[in-house]
Amino acid sequence: MKNTLVILIVLFITYGCKEKKDAEVVKKELPRIAIAGLAIESSTFSPALTHEDAFHAKEGADVFSYYPFLSPDSLNRKRAKWLPTLNGHALPGGIVTREAYESLVTKTLDMLKKNMPYDGLFFDIHGAMSVVGLDDPEGDFIIRIREVIGYETVISTSMDLHGNVSKRLAQHTDLITCYRLAPHEDALESKKRTVDNLLDRLESGKGKPKYKAWIPVPILLPGEMTSTRIEPGKSLYAKVAPATMQKGIVDAGIWIGYAWADEPRNHAVVMVTGDDKNKVTITAEYLANSFWDVRSEFEFVAPTTTFKESIEKAISSEKHPFIISDMGDNPTAGGAGDVTWTLTEILARPEFKTKNGPSLIYASIPGPDFVQKAIEIGIGGKIEATAGADIDNRFASPIKLSGTIEAIEYGDKHAEIEVVVKVGSVQVIVTKKRKPYHKEIDFTRLGLTPRKADIVVVKIGYLVPELYDMRADWVMALTPGGVDQDLNRLGYKRINRPMYPLDKEMKKPNLDAQLIPLSNTTSIME
Ligand SMILES: [Zn+2]
C-alpha cells in the first residue's frame, strides 16, 4: 500500500511536471511578426515624378538597419520571431509613378506570402504618399496586405505626424501612432513605441485593442506653422503623452496631415486606441477640441516674408550667419529641388557680383551636366555651364553659373557627386542628384564654413536642429515651387470644404469621436 502510494506520488509528480513543462514551452513560443512599409511624402503640386529607385528599398534582414531598437542584441529582437519583408524610405518628392508603387507593393506581398501566418505586422509608413491615378495609397496598401495575411494578424502602424489617416487605414490597422515632435527628433522613439505596443498586446494575449476612435479635424496647415518647438503646437502635442498614460488607453496621436496633395483625406486627424470605450472616446474628443481651439494661433515658426525682403534683411543684418529658408522648393517637403528662381534672384543682385561682396552659401541646385563638366575641368579651374530647372522650370530657366570650381566630392548617398562653384561672392553647391542640406557636416565636408558665412540660403522649411543651433538670425522666404507655403496659391479642388484656414469663417465642425470597426469585423464591438 505504502509502495503504491509512493508510485502514485511519483507518477503524479512526473506527469504533473511534464504538463507544466509543456505549458511553459507553449508560453515561450515567440510571436511571428512581419515588417513592411513604404515612406514618402509626395507633392501633387510639383511636376516631379518619383521612381522606384528613390525608395532605396531594403529587403529581408537588411530592413533591421532602419531600426536600432531591433539590433541583434536588443531586448525587442529576442521577444519575437521577426520576418522582415521590404521597407523603402524615399526623400520627399513628386508624385510616385503607378509602376513604382505596384512594383514595390507586389514585391512586399510576395515576400509576405512566404512566411505566413503572422501574429503581428509592424507597418512603417509616412502616410503622405501620392501615387498617379490612385487615392489614399497607404489605405490601398494595407487592404492588399490584409487580403494576403488575413484579418486576425495584429497590425501596428507607425506614421509621421504629417501623414494622413483615412478611415480605411484606421479600420485595417489595429494599433497606430505617430511622432509627437516636429522637427521629428522622436522618430525612432515613436517607431519603437509602435513595436513595444505590438509586443505587449501579443505577449499579454490581449490582441487587438477593443476600440479605435477616429476624428477628422477640418484643419490643413503647413508643417512650417506647426512646429512643436513653439506654441501652440508645443502645448497641444504635450497633451498626447499624458493622455496615453490612462488605464484603458493604448496610444493616441494627432496628425497634422499633408498640405501639398489634393485628396479628401488631406486634413488633420486625431486617433486613440484602447480597451476602455469611454476613455478612448473622451480622450479623442479632448485632443480634437484642443486642436480646434488653438487653430487661429498657428503662425510660421520664424519671420516669413518675400524673398526680396529676406535677402535685403540678411544683407543689412549684423548677425551672421543669417539663414534664409528657401521654402517653396524644399526637397524635404516634396519640392522638385531644382527650381532656380531664388538663385537667379541672388546672382542678379549687385552686392554679390564681386569676390568682396557678402559671403553667401547657396544649398543647393541639381545639375548633372554641370557636375560632369566640373569633373573634366577639375578643382581650381574656371567653369561656365547651366544647372537646374530640368524638372520644375515653371518659375525660372536653367541658370548659367560662371565661376571657379572650389570642391568636388564623391559618394554622398543622395547627391552622389557634389561640386562647389564660386560665383562672385556666392558659393553655390551643385549636385548630380538632389540632396537636402540639413547638417553642418553636409557643408564642412565640402570645405565650406557656414558658421563664418554672412548668409546661408537653404532649400528647407523650418530649420532642422543643427542649422537652428547655428543661426544668428533666420527668416523663411515665401518662394515659388511645388511646396509653396502660401496654401491659398495652390488651388485645391478635391479636399473637403470647409477647411480651416482656407475657409476662415467656418462654423465649429462636429468633433464627436467615430468608433471604427475592428479589422476582423465589419461592425462596432459593443
Ligand atoms: Zn513630417
CSV table of C-alpha atoms and ligand atoms in Angstrom, one decimal, residues 41 126 160-163 179 184 462, ligand 1:
chain,number,residue,atom,x,y,z
A,41,GLU,CA,5.6,62.5,-48.8
A,126,HIS,CA,4.9,58.0,-43.6
A,160,ASP,CA,4.8,60.7,-39.4
A,161,LEU,CA,2.5,63.4,-38.0
A,162,HIS,CA,2.4,64.9,-41.4
A,163,GLY,CA,0.8,61.8,-42.8
A,179,TYR,CA,5.5,61.3,-34.0
A,184,HIS,CA,10.9,64.8,-35.7
A,462,TYR,CA,11.8,75.2,-40.6
B,1,ZN,ZN,7.0,65.1,-41.1
